[in-house]
Structure formats: C-alpha cells, structure tokens
Short mmCIF file of C-alpha atoms and ligand atoms in Angstrom, two decimals:
data_model
loop_
_atom_site.label_atom_id
_atom_site.label_comp_id
_atom_site.label_asym_id
_atom_site.label_seq_id
_atom_site.Cartn_x
_atom_site.Cartn_y
_atom_site.Cartn_z
CA MET A 1 -4.59 11.11 10.89
CA SER A 2 -7.24 12.47 8.56
CA ASP A 3 -7.82 11.11 5.08
CA ALA A 4 -6.85 14.51 3.68
CA ILE A 5 -3.31 14.10 4.97
CA ILE A 6 -2.74 10.80 3.26
CA SER A 7 -4.83 11.28 0.17
CA GLY A 8 -1.84 11.48 -2.10
CA MET A 9 -1.02 13.96 -4.77
CA GLU A 10 -4.37 15.55 -5.51
CA GLU A 11 -4.24 19.27 -6.08
CA GLU A 12 -5.07 21.04 -2.84
CA ASN A 13 -5.18 24.66 -1.81
CA ARG A 14 -2.35 24.98 0.66
CA SER A 15 -0.96 28.04 2.37
CA ARG A 16 2.49 26.48 2.37
CA PRO A 17 4.38 23.69 0.60
CA LEU A 18 4.21 20.18 2.05
CA ILE A 19 7.22 19.48 4.24
CA TYR A 20 9.04 16.21 3.50
CA ALA A 21 11.73 15.30 5.99
CA HIS A 22 14.77 14.46 3.84
CA ARG A 23 16.15 11.05 4.90
CA GLY A 24 13.90 11.65 7.94
CA ALA A 25 14.69 14.48 10.34
CA SER A 26 18.30 13.97 9.33
CA ALA A 27 19.62 17.17 10.90
CA LEU A 28 18.59 15.80 14.30
CA ALA A 29 18.91 12.01 14.04
CA PRO A 30 20.86 9.51 11.91
CA GLU A 31 19.63 9.67 8.33
CA ASN A 32 17.34 6.99 6.89
CA THR A 33 16.69 5.33 10.27
CA LEU A 34 13.41 4.73 12.08
CA ALA A 35 14.59 7.21 14.72
CA ALA A 36 14.82 9.92 12.06
CA PHE A 37 11.48 9.01 10.48
CA LEU A 38 9.58 8.87 13.77
CA LEU A 39 11.14 12.15 14.87
CA ALA A 40 9.99 13.74 11.61
CA GLN A 41 6.46 12.63 12.42
CA ARG A 42 6.69 14.04 15.96
CA LEU A 43 7.96 17.37 14.61
CA GLY A 44 4.98 17.75 12.31
CA ALA A 45 6.37 16.82 8.89
CA ASP A 46 3.78 16.07 6.24
CA GLY A 47 5.93 13.33 4.80
CA ILE A 48 9.30 11.64 4.83
CA GLU A 49 11.79 11.04 2.05
CA LEU A 50 13.99 7.93 2.05
CA ASP A 51 16.41 6.07 -0.20
CA VAL A 52 16.03 2.39 -0.99
CA MET A 53 18.15 -0.25 -2.70
CA LEU A 54 18.34 -4.03 -3.03
CA THR A 55 20.54 -6.21 -0.84
CA ALA A 56 22.50 -9.18 -2.23
CA ASP A 57 19.53 -11.41 -1.37
CA LYS A 58 17.07 -8.99 -3.04
CA GLN A 59 15.56 -7.43 0.08
CA LEU A 60 14.63 -3.74 0.27
CA ILE A 61 16.97 -1.84 2.55
CA VAL A 62 16.77 1.87 3.36
CA ILE A 63 20.15 3.57 2.89
CA HIS A 64 21.52 6.41 0.79
CA ASP A 65 25.05 5.42 -0.23
CA ASP A 66 26.13 2.44 -2.33
CA THR A 67 28.38 1.42 0.57
CA VAL A 68 27.68 1.19 4.30
CA ASP A 69 30.94 2.95 5.17
CA ARG A 70 29.73 6.50 5.89
CA THR A 71 26.62 5.80 7.96
CA THR A 72 27.39 2.54 9.79
CA ASN A 73 30.22 0.81 11.64
CA GLY A 74 30.69 -1.60 8.72
CA HIS A 75 32.40 -1.63 5.35
CA GLY A 76 31.30 -2.84 1.95
CA LYS A 77 28.83 -2.47 -0.86
CA VAL A 78 25.14 -2.75 0.01
CA ALA A 79 24.42 -4.74 -3.16
CA GLU A 80 27.00 -7.36 -2.16
CA MET A 81 25.76 -7.84 1.43
CA PRO A 82 22.80 -10.01 2.50
CA LEU A 83 20.09 -8.48 4.66
CA ALA A 84 21.19 -10.39 7.76
CA ALA A 85 24.68 -8.85 7.57
CA LEU A 86 23.30 -5.36 7.01
CA ARG A 87 20.99 -5.72 10.00
CA GLU A 88 23.98 -6.46 12.25
CA LEU A 89 25.37 -2.98 11.61
CA ASP A 90 25.07 0.03 13.87
CA ALA A 91 23.57 2.86 11.82
CA GLY A 92 23.26 5.31 14.71
CA SER A 93 26.65 5.74 16.40
CA TYR A 94 28.18 7.74 13.56
CA PHE A 95 25.62 10.44 14.37
CA GLY A 96 25.79 10.31 18.16
CA GLU A 97 26.03 7.99 21.17
CA ALA A 98 22.32 8.47 21.90
CA PHE A 99 21.55 6.58 18.69
CA ARG A 100 23.94 3.63 19.23
CA GLY A 101 22.32 0.40 18.04
CA GLU A 102 19.96 2.00 15.54
CA LYS A 103 19.53 -0.40 12.60
CA LEU A 104 19.32 0.11 8.87
CA PRO A 105 15.57 -0.28 8.36
CA THR A 106 13.88 -2.37 5.72
CA LEU A 107 11.29 -0.60 3.61
CA SER A 108 8.74 -2.96 5.10
CA GLU A 109 9.54 -1.71 8.60
CA VAL A 110 9.08 1.89 7.53
CA TYR A 111 5.76 1.10 5.88
CA GLU A 112 4.72 -0.78 9.03
CA ALA A 113 5.60 2.18 11.26
CA LEU A 114 4.40 5.12 9.18
CA GLY A 115 2.41 3.85 6.22
CA GLY A 116 -0.89 5.72 5.92
CA LYS A 117 0.19 8.21 8.58
CA LEU A 118 2.57 10.33 6.53
CA ARG A 119 3.31 10.70 2.86
CA ILE A 120 6.34 8.57 1.99
CA ASN A 121 8.64 9.53 -0.89
CA VAL A 122 10.70 6.50 -1.84
CA GLU A 123 13.73 7.36 -3.96
CA LEU A 124 14.67 4.36 -6.13
CA LYS A 125 18.41 4.36 -5.58
CA ASN A 126 19.62 1.75 -8.06
CA TYR A 127 21.92 4.12 -9.94
CA ALA A 128 24.81 1.64 -9.73
CA HIS A 129 22.52 -1.19 -10.93
CA PRO A 130 19.93 0.49 -13.16
CA LEU A 131 18.66 -2.79 -14.63
CA ASP A 132 17.95 -4.50 -11.32
CA ALA A 133 14.48 -5.39 -10.02
CA LEU A 134 14.30 -2.64 -7.40
CA THR A 135 11.29 -0.86 -8.91
CA SER A 136 9.11 -3.94 -9.13
CA HIS A 137 10.02 -5.02 -5.58
CA VAL A 138 9.07 -1.59 -4.22
CA ILE A 139 5.79 -1.57 -6.10
CA ARG A 140 4.86 -5.03 -4.87
CA LEU A 141 5.53 -4.02 -1.27
CA THR A 142 3.57 -0.78 -1.69
CA GLU A 143 0.62 -2.77 -3.00
CA LYS A 144 0.92 -5.29 -0.17
CA PHE A 145 0.60 -2.45 2.37
CA HIS A 146 -2.16 -0.74 0.32
CA LEU A 147 -0.17 2.49 0.23
CA GLU A 148 -0.71 3.31 -3.43
CA ASP A 149 -2.28 6.68 -2.54
CA SER A 150 0.31 7.95 -0.08
CA VAL A 151 3.60 6.68 -1.52
CA LEU A 152 5.40 8.74 -4.14
CA LEU A 153 8.24 7.02 -6.02
CA SER A 154 11.06 9.16 -7.38
CA SER A 155 14.30 8.64 -9.25
CA PHE A 156 16.99 10.40 -11.26
CA ASN A 157 16.72 7.38 -13.56
CA PRO A 158 13.59 7.98 -15.65
CA LEU A 159 13.54 4.35 -16.79
CA ASN A 160 12.52 3.45 -13.24
CA LEU A 161 9.50 5.69 -13.67
CA SER A 162 8.50 4.01 -16.93
CA ARG A 163 8.79 0.60 -15.29
CA ALA A 164 6.73 1.76 -12.32
CA HIS A 165 4.04 3.26 -14.54
CA MET A 166 3.72 0.02 -16.51
CA GLN A 167 3.45 -2.07 -13.35
CA ASN A 168 1.03 0.17 -11.43
CA PRO A 169 -0.14 3.45 -12.99
CA GLN A 170 -1.94 4.39 -9.77
CA ILE A 171 1.29 5.10 -7.85
CA LYS A 172 2.50 8.69 -8.25
CA LEU A 173 5.96 9.37 -9.70
CA GLY A 174 8.53 12.12 -9.22
CA LEU A 175 11.29 12.85 -11.75
CA LEU A 176 14.43 13.98 -9.95
CA THR A 177 16.73 16.42 -11.72
CA ASN A 178 19.80 18.39 -10.76
CA PRO A 179 21.75 21.21 -12.40
CA SER A 180 23.92 18.75 -14.32
CA ASN A 181 21.02 16.82 -15.92
CA ARG A 182 18.74 19.83 -16.36
CA ARG A 183 17.83 18.70 -19.87
CA MET A 184 15.49 16.19 -18.21
CA GLN A 185 13.35 19.22 -17.33
CA GLY A 186 12.71 19.90 -21.02
CA SER A 187 11.50 17.88 -23.97
CA LEU A 188 13.57 14.81 -23.02
CA GLY A 189 11.78 14.61 -19.68
CA ARG A 190 8.41 14.84 -21.36
CA ILE A 191 8.75 11.37 -22.89
CA PHE A 192 8.76 9.75 -19.45
CA PRO A 193 5.72 9.46 -17.20
CA TYR A 194 5.78 11.54 -14.03
CA ASP A 195 3.37 13.44 -11.81
CA ALA A 196 5.84 15.77 -10.11
CA LEU A 197 9.19 17.27 -11.02
CA HIS A 198 11.75 17.12 -8.22
CA PRO A 199 14.40 19.72 -9.15
CA TYR A 200 17.30 21.05 -7.10
CA TYR A 201 16.08 24.29 -5.56
CA THR A 202 18.48 26.56 -7.45
CA ASP A 203 16.84 25.39 -10.69
CA VAL A 204 13.35 26.47 -9.57
CA SER A 205 11.67 29.67 -10.77
CA ALA A 206 8.12 31.00 -10.62
CA GLU A 207 7.88 30.44 -14.39
CA MET A 208 8.93 26.81 -14.06
CA VAL A 209 6.32 26.16 -11.38
CA ALA A 210 3.58 27.89 -13.42
CA ARG A 211 4.50 25.92 -16.55
CA LEU A 212 4.42 22.58 -14.73
CA HIS A 213 1.18 23.41 -12.94
CA ALA A 214 -0.35 24.27 -16.31
CA SER A 215 0.57 20.69 -17.35
CA HIS A 216 -0.99 19.36 -14.13
CA LYS A 217 2.38 18.39 -12.70
CA GLN A 218 3.55 19.27 -9.23
CA VAL A 219 6.94 20.60 -8.13
CA ASN A 220 8.73 19.27 -5.05
CA THR A 221 12.21 20.70 -4.54
CA TYR A 222 15.26 19.64 -2.55
CA THR A 223 17.09 20.10 -0.15
CA ILE A 224 16.31 23.32 1.64
CA ASP A 225 16.76 24.46 5.22
CA ALA A 226 17.69 28.14 4.91
CA PRO A 227 14.70 30.38 5.77
CA ASP A 228 15.19 32.68 2.76
CA ASP A 229 15.21 29.73 0.37
CA LEU A 230 12.15 28.14 1.99
CA LEU A 231 10.21 31.40 1.74
CA ARG A 232 11.29 31.93 -1.87
CA MET A 233 10.11 28.43 -2.80
CA ARG A 234 6.77 29.13 -1.15
CA ALA A 235 6.49 32.40 -3.10
CA TYR A 236 7.15 30.50 -6.33
CA GLY A 237 4.24 28.21 -5.46
CA VAL A 238 6.08 24.88 -5.12
CA ASP A 239 4.01 21.99 -3.82
CA GLY A 240 6.58 20.42 -1.55
CA VAL A 241 10.03 20.97 -0.07
CA PHE A 242 12.53 18.40 1.15
CA CYS A 243 14.32 19.61 4.26
CA ASN A 244 16.58 18.10 6.90
CA ASN A 245 14.84 19.78 9.84
CA PRO A 246 11.05 19.79 9.52
CA ALA A 247 10.57 21.76 12.76
CA ASN A 248 12.66 24.57 11.31
CA ALA A 249 10.72 24.56 8.03
CA LEU A 250 7.40 24.62 9.87
CA ALA A 251 8.54 27.54 12.03
CA VAL A 252 9.70 29.45 8.95
CA PHE A 253 6.37 28.94 7.18
CA GLU A 254 4.48 29.91 10.33
CA GLY A 255 6.51 33.11 10.59
CA GLU A 256 8.33 32.22 13.77
CA THR A 257 11.88 32.73 12.50
O1 G3P B 301 14.76 13.64 -3.16
C1 G3P B 301 15.70 14.63 -3.17
C2 G3P B 301 17.05 14.17 -2.71
O2 G3P B 301 16.88 13.16 -1.77
C3 G3P B 301 17.95 13.68 -3.79
O3 G3P B 301 19.27 13.68 -3.40
O4 G3P B 301 21.34 12.60 -2.70
O5 G3P B 301 19.78 13.41 -0.97
O6 G3P B 301 19.24 11.40 -2.31
P1 G3P B 301 19.92 12.73 -2.29
CA1 CA B 302 17.13 10.87 -1.61
#
C-alpha cells in the first residue's frame, strides 16, 4: 500500500470521493466484524468506518448498538459485560450461516489487521456514557499502533473531539451531525475542534462543501448507496462517502452502473 493511501487527511486532488465502508462492507457481511472489514479491503474501499465502545472491564470493543441483542446471539448491555463474555458471542449468524462464529472484534484486532493499510474512521460511540474514558483509551491505542496519520476519530458528541484534541492534536477529528442536530453545523459547531464535518447526506449542498473547504475543513457524508446520491455528492465536491457496499460505490464512480 503506498504512502499516499495512508497519509491521512491532507488535501489531495481526487477524481472521486474517498470510499469508506460503513461498519465494513456491511451490505455483504455482518457489520463491524473482521469479515466485513477485510471484505471492504478486498473490494477496493479506501477506508473503513467502525463503532467502538468500552466493555465493563474497560476494553475497546467494536459494535454499533448499546446492547448485543440485534447483532449477536446474546442479550445485554455492552457496558455491563466484560470482554471475555462479549468474545463468547456469535456476531455472524444473524447475518447468515456462512458467517457463524464471527466474533465481535476488539479495536486492537482491527488495527492489527488493517492499520496502515486503509484509512480507519473510529466513531466514538459512548453516547449512553458520555463522561467515560473511551476517547483516551482509543487515542492511547492509536498511538501504540502509530496510526495517528491514518485514523480519523468522529463523534456526534463534540466533547469527545475536545478531549481528543487536548490529548493528541495530531489525530484528525470528524464532527458528526444529523438533521436533528443541524445547529452543530453552524456557530455552535465552530467552538469545537474538528478537521472534517460528517453530515447526513440530505444536509449536504454544494454551498456547504465550498464553505467548509474555504475553512480548510473536509466533508465526509453518510450513509449512501444509491447511485444518484453518490453521483450528486461527488458533484458537490465531498471528500468522502460512507457506504455499505464499497464495490457498488466504486462501480458508480467509475461509470459502470
Ligand atoms: O459515520 C457515519 C455513521 O456511521 C453514523 O451513524 O448510526 O451508522 O453509526 P451510525
Ligand atoms: Ca458509525
């Protein structure tokens, strides 16, 4: 993998937005598993997006929901379960028999497998526990793996971004917004440190992208798989798109669909 691919958030001249596989190639494999992340790499994604939270024993586990109920064969709140119990769960069968036995990965395992090979967007998912130590644990692990230039931290909770900036200003930050907290895109958002805005795609316009680029901020938008939407985001000049099927997004941008 060339240095250019992992060199982080520098402004580059690209003919298309970077493709981040949302929760891995989650249209084709169980979300937030190594199977989904490795498939995203095989399909040509530029990066992966994942969700991380703390276990009861303060380990970094990759999962989207506050409970394990939807994506595993277990029940309960992630924050109340120790890592050993979470690792016993089957995180693949809900998606399909071919994935039976897939585990919930630790962030360390993902870094081990793909660190330095793809961009990794880590969403800090401590919305139920906004004062926990998730941000500092993620930063310490990112430093341990020397991935400061290819990991992008994001969160809907801007306090996580302030904490991250204080702990390591080198690591790039994305401020997530959605239509219901759109005010974070205005003056309120400007008091928090971030390098990229991560808005829901229906909030994106050419004017928004131009305004943020003029402030040297990037725009990565989620979650898009429809060809028309992907092409419109490219026309607006966004820097990255989060999609569930990176092969589809690549084909759209290469004019094959
Ligand atoms: O990073 C964009 C997206 O992942 C945020 O929404 O719910 O899929 O984590 P969600
Ligand atoms: Ca996410």
